[in-house]
Amino acid sequence: MEKIKCLIVGSGPAGYTAAIYASRAGLNPVLYEGLQPGGQLTTTTKVENFPGYPEGVDANVMMDDIRRQALRFGADIRRGVVTKVDFSRRPFTLTIDGGTTVEADTVIIATGAAAKYLGLESEAKFRGMGVSACATCDGFFYRKKDVAVVGGGDTACEEATYLASLCNKVYMIVRRDVFRASQSMQDRVKNTPNIEVLWNCQTKEVLGDEAGVTGARLVRKTGEEFDIKIDGFFLAIGHHPNSDVFKEWLETNEEGYIVTGPADQSTSVPGVFAAGDVQDPRYRQAIVAAGAGCRAAMDAEKFLKDNA
Ligand code: NDP
């Protein structure tokens, strides 16, 4: 069976950055890219908040840059999805694509999270053309325009207030007659004059043309349908951490995020580390994930030295 010193699972900013650091540290890392090489960022268009790109950068180009940087230092980047793990003893055993089995002395989990979408056909059609699940990433493109945010939790309130600082008008589409968000976040929304909350409303369809989103068709609890005119449609109805294959072995919180140490990226199993959105329900930013990937690789290096 193949023996790997440092196996990295996932190919977003956290995974690739871990691969850069682990290869430079001589750990000969092997990285399995998973279902979506490049991670969540590849579903957006331009990235303008990652340091080092003064003019912004196409998200796919940026992820390819980080990937090539890891390759330059010798990281072994492979296609493949980890479908099963056994963390009961070291070396750990991982099954790839339901077939090949490998052994790893350390594992860095950087499988990210996936934004939840409503599941409408029209929403999928306009993804990246006005439909976004990240206001921090894409809000800037809607300056002085009208947009909508779906959801009534803390994320939705935070994103709506952020968008309100850039946009002309922000609708919040809330399916009940109350927010789920904390009182302080609700107060921020209430005190922002250009946010209009549409209570008891669900989205029936995202409207648009070849240039992108132009509106949304909503339906009230009473059954009444109406349209709003918007250029951007932002989802903020929660995320799923991609932790399912690891959950049986590792401590996770009630939403499935992997719990990591307060001062490092260690998990509840010594030798297994986690970095990026799979352990971070709060920041969900590429730069934060990249930083966590760096930390996880340094933690793995130290672990291997201490346990040589
Ligand atoms: P939440 O699960 O807290 O809220 C999701 C919201 O989306 C709810 O209002 C929910 O409605 C709504 N929703 C879910 N599914 C649908 C659907 N199919 N159609 C319409 N609406 C839907 O997720 P968040 O991402 O807001 O927050 C996740 C965690 O992160 C929370 O613990 C939150 O407190 C925390 N957080 C904290 C922040 C902070 O402190 N600054 C900032 C951001 C997040 P309903 O209420 O009816 O279920």
mmCIF file of C-alpha atoms and ligand atoms in Angstrom:
data_model
loop_
_atom_site.group_PDB
_atom_site.id
_atom_site.type_symbol
_atom_site.label_atom_id
_atom_site.label_comp_id
_atom_site.label_asym_id
_atom_site.label_seq_id
_atom_site.Cartn_x
_atom_site.Cartn_y
_atom_site.Cartn_z
ATOM 1 C CA MET A 1 0.000 0.000 0.000
ATOM 2 C CA GLU A 2 1.248 3.503 -0.804
ATOM 3 C CA LYS A 3 2.590 5.328 2.279
ATOM 4 C CA ILE A 4 2.244 9.108 2.406
ATOM 5 C CA LYS A 5 3.787 11.416 5.000
ATOM 6 C CA CYS A 6 1.273 14.208 4.589
ATOM 7 C CA LEU A 7 -1.993 13.718 2.765
ATOM 8 C CA ILE A 8 -4.096 16.793 1.995
ATOM 9 C CA VAL A 9 -7.768 16.443 1.124
ATOM 10 C CA GLY A 10 -9.301 19.338 -0.797
ATOM 11 C CA SER A 11 -8.175 21.911 -3.299
ATOM 12 C CA GLY A 12 -9.411 25.333 -2.263
ATOM 13 C CA PRO A 13 -7.128 28.052 -0.880
ATOM 14 C CA ALA A 14 -6.608 26.028 2.339
ATOM 15 C CA GLY A 15 -5.597 22.783 0.613
ATOM 16 C CA TYR A 16 -3.306 24.322 -1.987
ATOM 17 C CA THR A 17 -1.638 26.601 0.584
ATOM 18 C CA ALA A 18 -1.084 23.601 2.870
ATOM 19 C CA ALA A 19 0.504 21.868 -0.146
ATOM 20 C CA ILE A 20 2.874 24.809 -0.755
ATOM 21 C CA TYR A 21 4.048 24.830 2.851
ATOM 22 C CA ALA A 22 4.199 21.043 3.233
ATOM 23 C CA SER A 23 6.219 20.591 0.048
ATOM 24 C CA ARG A 24 8.655 23.358 0.983
ATOM 25 C CA ALA A 25 9.045 21.636 4.369
ATOM 26 C CA GLY A 26 10.016 18.395 2.626
ATOM 27 C CA LEU A 27 6.887 16.437 3.584
ATOM 28 C CA ASN A 28 6.271 15.261 -0.014
ATOM 29 C CA PRO A 29 2.550 15.980 0.274
ATOM 30 C CA VAL A 30 -0.050 14.240 -1.839
ATOM 31 C CA LEU A 31 -3.204 16.283 -2.406
ATOM 32 C CA TYR A 32 -6.521 14.834 -3.592
ATOM 33 C CA GLU A 33 -8.513 17.543 -5.299
ATOM 34 C CA GLY A 34 -12.033 16.284 -4.696
ATOM 35 C CA LEU A 35 -15.117 16.895 -6.787
ATOM 36 C CA GLN A 36 -14.510 20.582 -7.457
ATOM 37 C CA PRO A 37 -10.832 21.306 -8.178
ATOM 38 C CA GLY A 38 -10.142 24.856 -7.027
ATOM 39 C CA GLY A 39 -12.988 24.760 -4.508
ATOM 40 C CA GLN A 40 -15.892 27.120 -3.942
ATOM 41 C CA LEU A 41 -14.100 30.151 -5.359
ATOM 42 C CA THR A 42 -14.299 28.677 -8.827
ATOM 43 C CA THR A 43 -18.051 29.271 -8.724
ATOM 44 C CA THR A 44 -17.546 33.040 -8.458
ATOM 45 C CA THR A 45 -16.119 35.339 -11.068
ATOM 46 C CA LYS A 46 -13.637 37.995 -10.011
ATOM 47 C CA VAL A 47 -11.768 38.137 -6.698
ATOM 48 C CA GLU A 48 -10.887 41.641 -5.563
ATOM 49 C CA ASN A 49 -10.094 41.145 -1.880
ATOM 50 C CA PHE A 50 -7.218 38.654 -1.974
ATOM 51 C CA PRO A 51 -3.982 40.534 -1.250
ATOM 52 C CA GLY A 52 -1.460 40.628 -4.072
ATOM 53 C CA TYR A 53 -3.824 41.338 -6.949
ATOM 54 C CA PRO A 54 -4.213 45.132 -7.083
ATOM 55 C CA GLU A 55 -6.485 44.954 -10.114
ATOM 56 C CA GLY A 56 -8.446 41.912 -8.916
ATOM 57 C CA VAL A 57 -8.158 38.498 -10.515
ATOM 58 C CA ASP A 58 -10.399 35.910 -12.131
ATOM 59 C CA ALA A 59 -11.149 33.345 -9.391
ATOM 60 C CA ASN A 60 -10.179 30.404 -11.601
ATOM 61 C CA VAL A 61 -6.912 32.061 -12.574
ATOM 62 C CA MET A 62 -6.097 32.723 -8.932
ATOM 63 C CA MET A 63 -6.770 29.133 -7.907
ATOM 64 C CA ASP A 64 -4.693 27.895 -10.814
ATOM 65 C CA ASP A 65 -1.858 30.221 -9.731
ATOM 66 C CA ILE A 66 -1.885 28.787 -6.197
ATOM 67 C CA ARG A 67 -2.080 25.241 -7.586
ATOM 68 C CA ARG A 68 0.898 25.816 -9.891
ATOM 69 C CA GLN A 69 2.825 27.320 -7.001
ATOM 70 C CA ALA A 70 2.282 24.080 -5.043
ATOM 71 C CA LEU A 71 3.312 21.999 -8.076
ATOM 72 C CA ARG A 72 6.524 24.019 -8.433
ATOM 73 C CA PHE A 73 7.618 22.870 -4.974
ATOM 74 C CA GLY A 74 6.848 19.245 -5.799
ATOM 75 C CA ALA A 75 3.352 18.698 -4.382
ATOM 76 C CA ASP A 76 1.770 15.599 -5.918
ATOM 77 C CA ILE A 77 -1.694 16.842 -6.889
ATOM 78 C CA ARG A 78 -4.133 14.137 -7.956
ATOM 79 C CA ARG A 79 -7.703 13.883 -9.140
ATOM 80 C CA GLY A 80 -9.773 11.833 -6.719
ATOM 81 C CA VAL A 81 -12.308 11.960 -3.927
ATOM 82 C CA VAL A 82 -11.699 10.511 -0.473
ATOM 83 C CA THR A 83 -14.690 8.256 0.070
ATOM 84 C CA LYS A 84 -13.763 6.475 3.321
ATOM 85 C CA VAL A 85 -11.305 6.940 6.152
ATOM 86 C CA ASP A 86 -10.110 4.974 9.139
ATOM 87 C CA PHE A 87 -8.616 7.248 11.775
ATOM 88 C CA SER A 88 -8.610 4.570 14.510
ATOM 89 C CA ARG A 89 -4.806 4.209 14.373
ATOM 90 C CA ARG A 90 -1.747 5.647 12.689
ATOM 91 C CA PRO A 91 -0.833 5.464 9.890
ATOM 92 C CA PHE A 92 -4.364 6.439 8.905
ATOM 93 C CA THR A 93 -6.086 4.622 6.046
ATOM 94 C CA LEU A 94 -7.964 6.515 3.340
ATOM 95 C CA THR A 95 -9.902 5.106 0.398
ATOM 96 C CA ILE A 96 -9.905 7.056 -2.849
ATOM 97 C CA ASP A 97 -12.903 6.900 -5.232
ATOM 98 C CA GLY A 98 -14.159 3.796 -3.473
ATOM 99 C CA GLY A 99 -11.145 1.774 -4.687
ATOM 100 C CA THR A 100 -7.473 2.589 -4.008
ATOM 101 C CA THR A 101 -6.389 2.633 -0.392
ATOM 102 C CA VAL A 102 -3.460 4.710 0.886
ATOM 103 C CA GLU A 103 -1.778 5.131 4.266
ATOM 104 C CA ALA A 104 -0.927 8.533 5.694
ATOM 105 C CA ASP A 105 1.092 9.610 8.740
ATOM 106 C CA THR A 106 -0.708 12.943 8.846
ATOM 107 C CA VAL A 107 -3.877 14.171 7.173
ATOM 108 C CA ILE A 108 -4.924 17.755 6.494
ATOM 109 C CA ILE A 109 -8.650 18.077 5.801
ATOM 110 C CA ALA A 110 -9.418 21.116 3.656
ATOM 111 C CA THR A 111 -12.646 20.025 2.018
ATOM 112 C CA GLY A 112 -14.430 23.344 2.468
ATOM 113 C CA ALA A 113 -18.128 23.990 2.687
ATOM 114 C CA ALA A 114 -20.894 24.393 0.185
ATOM 115 C CA ALA A 115 -23.352 27.263 0.235
ATOM 116 C CA LYS A 116 -26.960 26.143 0.292
ATOM 117 C CA TYR A 117 -29.067 27.175 -2.684
ATOM 118 C CA LEU A 118 -32.836 27.161 -3.038
ATOM 119 C CA GLY A 119 -32.683 24.562 -5.808
ATOM 120 C CA LEU A 120 -34.529 26.563 -8.472
ATOM 121 C CA GLU A 121 -33.662 25.967 -12.109
ATOM 122 C CA SER A 122 -33.518 29.721 -12.800
ATOM 123 C CA GLU A 123 -31.194 30.212 -9.840
ATOM 124 C CA ALA A 124 -28.735 27.675 -11.287
ATOM 125 C CA LYS A 125 -29.010 29.275 -14.719
ATOM 126 C CA PHE A 126 -27.900 32.703 -13.447
ATOM 127 C CA ARG A 127 -25.212 31.502 -11.036
ATOM 128 C CA GLY A 128 -22.236 33.817 -11.512
ATOM 129 C CA MET A 129 -24.472 36.124 -13.628
ATOM 130 C CA GLY A 130 -26.181 37.895 -10.753
ATOM 131 C CA VAL A 131 -26.809 34.939 -8.449
ATOM 132 C CA SER A 132 -24.179 34.698 -5.728
ATOM 133 C CA ALA A 133 -23.790 33.121 -2.305
ATOM 134 C CA CYS A 134 -21.131 35.547 -1.116
ATOM 135 C CA ALA A 135 -21.837 39.253 -0.671
ATOM 136 C CA THR A 136 -18.314 39.959 0.558
ATOM 137 C CA CYS A 137 -16.936 38.461 -2.665
ATOM 138 C CA ASP A 138 -19.362 39.889 -5.186
ATOM 139 C CA GLY A 139 -21.183 42.832 -3.573
ATOM 140 C CA PHE A 140 -18.800 45.368 -5.033
ATOM 141 C CA PHE A 141 -20.067 44.563 -8.546
ATOM 142 C CA TYR A 142 -23.531 45.845 -7.577
ATOM 143 C CA ARG A 143 -22.605 49.348 -6.445
ATOM 144 C CA LYS A 144 -25.566 51.730 -6.669
ATOM 145 C CA LYS A 145 -27.805 48.910 -7.922
ATOM 146 C CA ASP A 146 -30.764 47.104 -6.347
ATOM 147 C CA VAL A 147 -30.190 43.611 -4.958
ATOM 148 C CA ALA A 148 -31.962 41.001 -2.820
ATOM 149 C CA VAL A 149 -30.681 38.772 -0.036
ATOM 150 C CA VAL A 150 -32.508 35.541 0.784
ATOM 151 C CA GLY A 151 -32.485 34.433 4.433
ATOM 152 C CA GLY A 152 -33.177 35.770 7.886
ATOM 153 C CA GLY A 153 -30.171 34.533 9.872
ATOM 154 C CA ASP A 154 -27.040 36.354 11.033
ATOM 155 C CA THR A 155 -25.334 35.858 7.683
ATOM 156 C CA ALA A 156 -28.280 37.324 5.766
ATOM 157 C CA CYS A 157 -28.445 40.344 8.080
ATOM 158 C CA GLU A 158 -24.695 40.864 7.920
ATOM 159 C CA GLU A 159 -24.659 40.557 4.133
ATOM 160 C CA ALA A 160 -27.694 42.822 3.741
ATOM 161 C CA THR A 161 -26.101 45.584 5.831
ATOM 162 C CA TYR A 162 -22.831 45.185 3.955
ATOM 163 C CA LEU A 163 -24.640 45.377 0.609
ATOM 164 C CA ALA A 164 -26.676 48.359 1.831
ATOM 165 C CA SER A 165 -23.429 50.303 2.198
ATOM 166 C CA LEU A 166 -22.708 49.766 -1.503
ATOM 167 C CA CYS A 167 -26.055 49.376 -3.195
ATOM 168 C CA ASN A 168 -28.982 51.643 -3.847
ATOM 169 C CA LYS A 169 -31.538 49.303 -2.263
ATOM 170 C CA VAL A 170 -31.457 45.895 -0.621
ATOM 171 C CA TYR A 171 -34.500 43.651 -0.289
ATOM 172 C CA MET A 172 -34.375 40.880 2.294
ATOM 173 C CA ILE A 173 -36.531 37.907 1.355
ATOM 174 C CA VAL A 174 -37.517 36.196 4.621
ATOM 175 C CA ARG A 175 -39.729 33.141 4.572
ATOM 176 C CA ARG A 176 -41.262 33.629 8.033
ATOM 177 C CA ASP A 177 -42.486 36.752 9.841
ATOM 178 C CA VAL A 178 -39.441 36.765 12.126
ATOM 179 C CA PHE A 179 -35.683 36.753 11.737
ATOM 180 C CA ARG A 180 -33.559 33.899 13.021
ATOM 181 C CA ALA A 181 -30.694 36.363 13.526
ATOM 182 C CA SER A 182 -29.480 37.694 16.886
ATOM 183 C CA GLN A 183 -31.165 40.843 18.193
ATOM 184 C CA SER A 184 -28.111 43.010 17.529
ATOM 185 C CA MET A 185 -28.017 41.962 13.884
ATOM 186 C CA GLN A 186 -31.768 42.561 13.557
ATOM 187 C CA ASP A 187 -31.280 46.029 15.003
ATOM 188 C CA ARG A 188 -28.593 46.787 12.440
ATOM 189 C CA VAL A 189 -31.001 45.841 9.670
ATOM 190 C CA LYS A 190 -33.833 47.897 11.164
ATOM 191 C CA ASN A 191 -31.544 50.916 11.440
ATOM 192 C CA THR A 192 -30.459 50.744 7.808
ATOM 193 C CA PRO A 193 -32.897 52.828 5.781
ATOM 194 C CA ASN A 194 -32.184 51.299 2.364
ATOM 195 C CA ILE A 195 -33.039 47.737 3.456
ATOM 196 C CA GLU A 196 -36.636 46.614 2.921
ATOM 197 C CA VAL A 197 -37.619 43.330 4.523
ATOM 198 C CA LEU A 198 -40.154 41.275 2.576
ATOM 199 C CA TRP A 199 -41.639 39.064 5.287
ATOM 200 C CA ASN A 200 -43.400 35.756 4.626
ATOM 201 C CA CYS A 201 -41.999 35.603 1.109
ATOM 202 C CA GLN A 202 -40.384 32.818 -0.877
ATOM 203 C CA THR A 203 -38.705 32.989 -4.272
ATOM 204 C CA LYS A 204 -40.556 31.303 -7.089
ATOM 205 C CA GLU A 205 -38.177 32.226 -9.872
ATOM 206 C CA VAL A 206 -35.098 34.310 -10.570
ATOM 207 C CA LEU A 207 -35.799 36.460 -13.630
ATOM 208 C CA GLY A 208 -33.194 37.502 -16.165
ATOM 209 C CA ASP A 209 -31.971 37.797 -19.709
ATOM 210 C CA GLU A 210 -28.744 37.020 -21.565
ATOM 211 C CA ALA A 211 -26.928 39.755 -19.565
ATOM 212 C CA GLY A 212 -27.904 38.275 -16.203
ATOM 213 C CA VAL A 213 -30.419 38.771 -13.383
ATOM 214 C CA THR A 214 -33.100 41.426 -13.823
ATOM 215 C CA GLY A 215 -35.553 40.497 -11.074
ATOM 216 C CA ALA A 216 -37.196 37.862 -8.927
ATOM 217 C CA ARG A 217 -40.729 36.502 -8.763
ATOM 218 C CA LEU A 218 -41.809 36.106 -5.157
ATOM 219 C CA VAL A 219 -44.792 34.499 -3.559
ATOM 220 C CA ARG A 220 -46.303 35.550 -0.245
ATOM 221 C CA LYS A 221 -47.645 33.062 2.285
ATOM 222 C CA THR A 222 -51.117 34.151 1.160
ATOM 223 C CA GLY A 223 -50.341 32.844 -2.337
ATOM 224 C CA GLU A 224 -50.064 36.298 -3.903
ATOM 225 C CA GLU A 225 -47.248 36.574 -6.456
ATOM 226 C CA PHE A 226 -45.290 39.719 -7.279
ATOM 227 C CA ASP A 227 -42.021 40.695 -8.991
ATOM 228 C CA ILE A 228 -39.145 42.829 -7.754
ATOM 229 C CA LYS A 229 -36.545 44.459 -10.013
ATOM 230 C CA ILE A 230 -32.997 43.582 -8.967
ATOM 231 C CA ASP A 231 -29.550 43.087 -10.532
ATOM 232 C CA GLY A 232 -28.146 40.779 -7.874
ATOM 233 C CA PHE A 233 -29.696 37.844 -6.005
ATOM 234 C CA PHE A 234 -27.697 36.788 -2.934
ATOM 235 C CA LEU A 235 -28.282 33.536 -1.061
ATOM 236 C CA ALA A 236 -27.600 33.552 2.673
ATOM 237 C CA ILE A 237 -29.507 30.495 3.842
ATOM 238 C CA GLY A 238 -26.577 28.651 5.384
ATOM 239 C CA HIS A 239 -23.680 26.393 4.415
ATOM 240 C CA HIS A 240 -22.950 22.655 4.675
ATOM 241 C CA PRO A 241 -19.402 21.814 5.779
ATOM 242 C CA ASN A 242 -18.019 18.994 3.621
ATOM 243 C CA SER A 243 -17.167 16.836 6.607
ATOM 244 C CA ASP A 244 -19.439 13.822 6.119
ATOM 245 C CA VAL A 245 -16.724 11.196 5.492
ATOM 246 C CA PHE A 246 -14.727 12.320 8.534
ATOM 247 C CA LYS A 247 -17.529 12.931 11.023
ATOM 248 C CA GLU A 248 -17.566 9.433 12.476
ATOM 249 C CA TRP A 249 -13.953 9.892 13.657
ATOM 250 C CA LEU A 250 -13.642 13.552 14.578
ATOM 251 C CA GLU A 251 -15.329 15.953 16.950
ATOM 252 C CA THR A 252 -17.641 18.277 15.049
ATOM 253 C CA ASN A 253 -20.091 20.926 16.222
ATOM 254 C CA GLU A 254 -23.841 20.469 15.812
ATOM 255 C CA GLU A 255 -23.727 21.810 12.244
ATOM 256 C CA GLY A 256 -20.947 19.399 11.264
ATOM 257 C CA TYR A 257 -17.995 21.829 11.294
ATOM 258 C CA ILE A 258 -14.793 20.067 12.414
ATOM 259 C CA VAL A 259 -13.633 21.354 15.786
ATOM 260 C CA THR A 260 -9.980 22.488 15.778
ATOM 261 C CA GLY A 261 -7.709 23.477 18.644
ATOM 262 C CA PRO A 262 -7.921 26.987 20.028
ATOM 263 C CA ALA A 263 -4.276 27.667 19.200
ATOM 264 C CA ASP A 264 -3.661 25.432 16.181
ATOM 265 C CA GLN A 265 -5.372 23.416 13.437
ATOM 266 C CA SER A 266 -5.370 20.089 15.315
ATOM 267 C CA THR A 267 -8.558 18.015 15.466
ATOM 268 C CA SER A 268 -9.674 15.539 18.126
ATOM 269 C CA VAL A 269 -7.439 12.874 16.487
ATOM 270 C CA PRO A 270 -3.686 13.562 16.882
ATOM 271 C CA GLY A 271 -2.077 13.736 13.446
ATOM 272 C CA VAL A 272 -5.278 14.855 11.702
ATOM 273 C CA PHE A 273 -5.578 18.576 11.044
ATOM 274 C CA ALA A 274 -8.333 20.659 9.459
ATOM 275 C CA ALA A 275 -8.141 24.006 7.681
ATOM 276 C CA GLY A 276 -10.486 26.367 5.906
ATOM 277 C CA ASP A 277 -14.251 26.470 5.648
ATOM 278 C CA VAL A 278 -14.717 22.864 6.848
ATOM 279 C CA GLN A 279 -13.689 24.114 10.324
ATOM 280 C CA ASP A 280 -14.613 27.798 10.012
ATOM 281 C CA PRO A 281 -18.310 28.688 10.122
ATOM 282 C CA ARG A 282 -17.510 32.320 10.744
ATOM 283 C CA TYR A 283 -15.120 34.031 8.309
ATOM 284 C CA ARG A 284 -15.386 31.881 5.150
ATOM 285 C CA GLN A 285 -12.827 33.975 3.273
ATOM 286 C CA ALA A 286 -10.148 32.685 0.901
ATOM 287 C CA ILE A 287 -7.406 34.579 2.696
ATOM 288 C CA VAL A 288 -8.447 33.129 6.071
ATOM 289 C CA ALA A 289 -8.597 29.609 4.586
ATOM 290 C CA ALA A 290 -5.146 30.079 3.030
ATOM 291 C CA GLY A 291 -3.791 31.172 6.418
ATOM 292 C CA ALA A 292 -5.325 28.121 8.076
ATOM 293 C CA GLY A 293 -3.799 25.874 5.386
ATOM 294 C CA CYS A 294 -0.368 27.311 6.189
ATOM 295 C CA ARG A 295 -0.931 26.680 9.905
ATOM 296 C CA ALA A 296 -2.108 23.110 9.291
ATOM 297 C CA ALA A 297 1.006 22.288 7.235
ATOM 298 C CA MET A 298 3.259 23.729 9.943
ATOM 299 C CA ASP A 299 1.318 21.758 12.571
ATOM 300 C CA ALA A 300 1.729 18.551 10.521
ATOM 301 C CA GLU A 301 5.456 19.186 10.148
ATOM 302 C CA LYS A 302 5.834 19.646 13.916
ATOM 303 C CA PHE A 303 3.714 16.570 14.608
ATOM 304 C CA LEU A 304 5.913 14.424 12.340
ATOM 305 C CA LYS A 305 9.085 15.713 14.056
ATOM 306 C CA ASP A 306 7.674 15.127 17.549
ATOM 307 C CA ASN A 307 6.470 11.625 16.634
ATOM 308 C CA ALA A 308 9.446 10.493 14.510
HETATM 309 P P1 NDP B 1 -28.836 30.142 9.787
HETATM 310 O O1 NDP B 1 -29.102 28.682 9.682
HETATM 311 O O2 NDP B 1 -28.665 30.741 11.135
HETATM 312 O O3 NDP B 1 -30.012 30.957 9.058
HETATM 313 C C1 NDP B 1 -30.467 30.556 7.801
HETATM 314 C C2 NDP B 1 -31.596 31.487 7.391
HETATM 315 O O4 NDP B 1 -31.986 31.118 6.074
HETATM 316 C C3 NDP B 1 -32.841 31.385 8.269
HETATM 317 O O5 NDP B 1 -33.480 32.621 8.349
HETATM 318 C C4 NDP B 1 -33.702 30.379 7.492
HETATM 319 O O6 NDP B 1 -35.090 30.547 7.688
HETATM 320 C C5 NDP B 1 -33.375 30.763 6.062
HETATM 321 N N1 NDP B 1 -33.582 29.656 5.141
HETATM 322 C C6 NDP B 1 -33.065 28.406 5.211
HETATM 323 N N2 NDP B 1 -33.455 27.674 4.158
HETATM 324 C C7 NDP B 1 -34.248 28.479 3.410
HETATM 325 C C8 NDP B 1 -34.974 28.310 2.212
HETATM 326 N N3 NDP B 1 -34.953 27.146 1.556
HETATM 327 N N4 NDP B 1 -35.689 29.359 1.734
HETATM 328 C C9 NDP B 1 -35.699 30.541 2.379
HETATM 329 N N5 NDP B 1 -35.053 30.766 3.523
HETATM 330 C C10 NDP B 1 -34.326 29.751 4.040
HETATM 331 O O7 NDP B 1 -27.522 30.379 8.850
HETATM 332 P P2 NDP B 1 -26.485 31.592 8.869
HETATM 333 O O8 NDP B 1 -25.569 31.323 7.719
HETATM 334 O O9 NDP B 1 -27.170 32.878 8.927
HETATM 335 O O10 NDP B 1 -25.663 31.393 10.209
HETATM 336 C C11 NDP B 1 -24.939 30.192 10.474
HETATM 337 C C12 NDP B 1 -24.264 30.317 11.840
HETATM 338 O O11 NDP B 1 -23.230 31.303 11.797
HETATM 339 C C13 NDP B 1 -25.252 30.788 12.912
HETATM 340 O O12 NDP B 1 -24.932 30.148 14.115
HETATM 341 C C14 NDP B 1 -24.971 32.264 13.014
HETATM 342 O O13 NDP B 1 -25.319 32.794 14.281
HETATM 343 C C15 NDP B 1 -23.459 32.326 12.766
HETATM 344 N N6 NDP B 1 -23.066 33.630 12.227
HETATM 345 C C16 NDP B 1 -22.675 34.594 13.094
HETATM 346 C C17 NDP B 1 -22.317 35.835 12.641
HETATM 347 C C18 NDP B 1 -21.874 36.857 13.622
HETATM 348 O O14 NDP B 1 -21.986 36.616 14.806
HETATM 349 N N7 NDP B 1 -21.396 37.978 13.193
HETATM 350 C C19 NDP B 1 -22.321 36.190 11.221
HETATM 351 C C20 NDP B 1 -22.781 35.109 10.393
HETATM 352 C C21 NDP B 1 -23.137 33.891 10.885
HETATM 353 P P3 NDP B 1 -35.826 29.978 9.009
HETATM 354 O O15 NDP B 1 -35.403 30.884 10.109
HETATM 355 O O16 NDP B 1 -37.258 30.082 8.633
HETATM 356 O O17 NDP B 1 -35.347 28.562 9.183
#
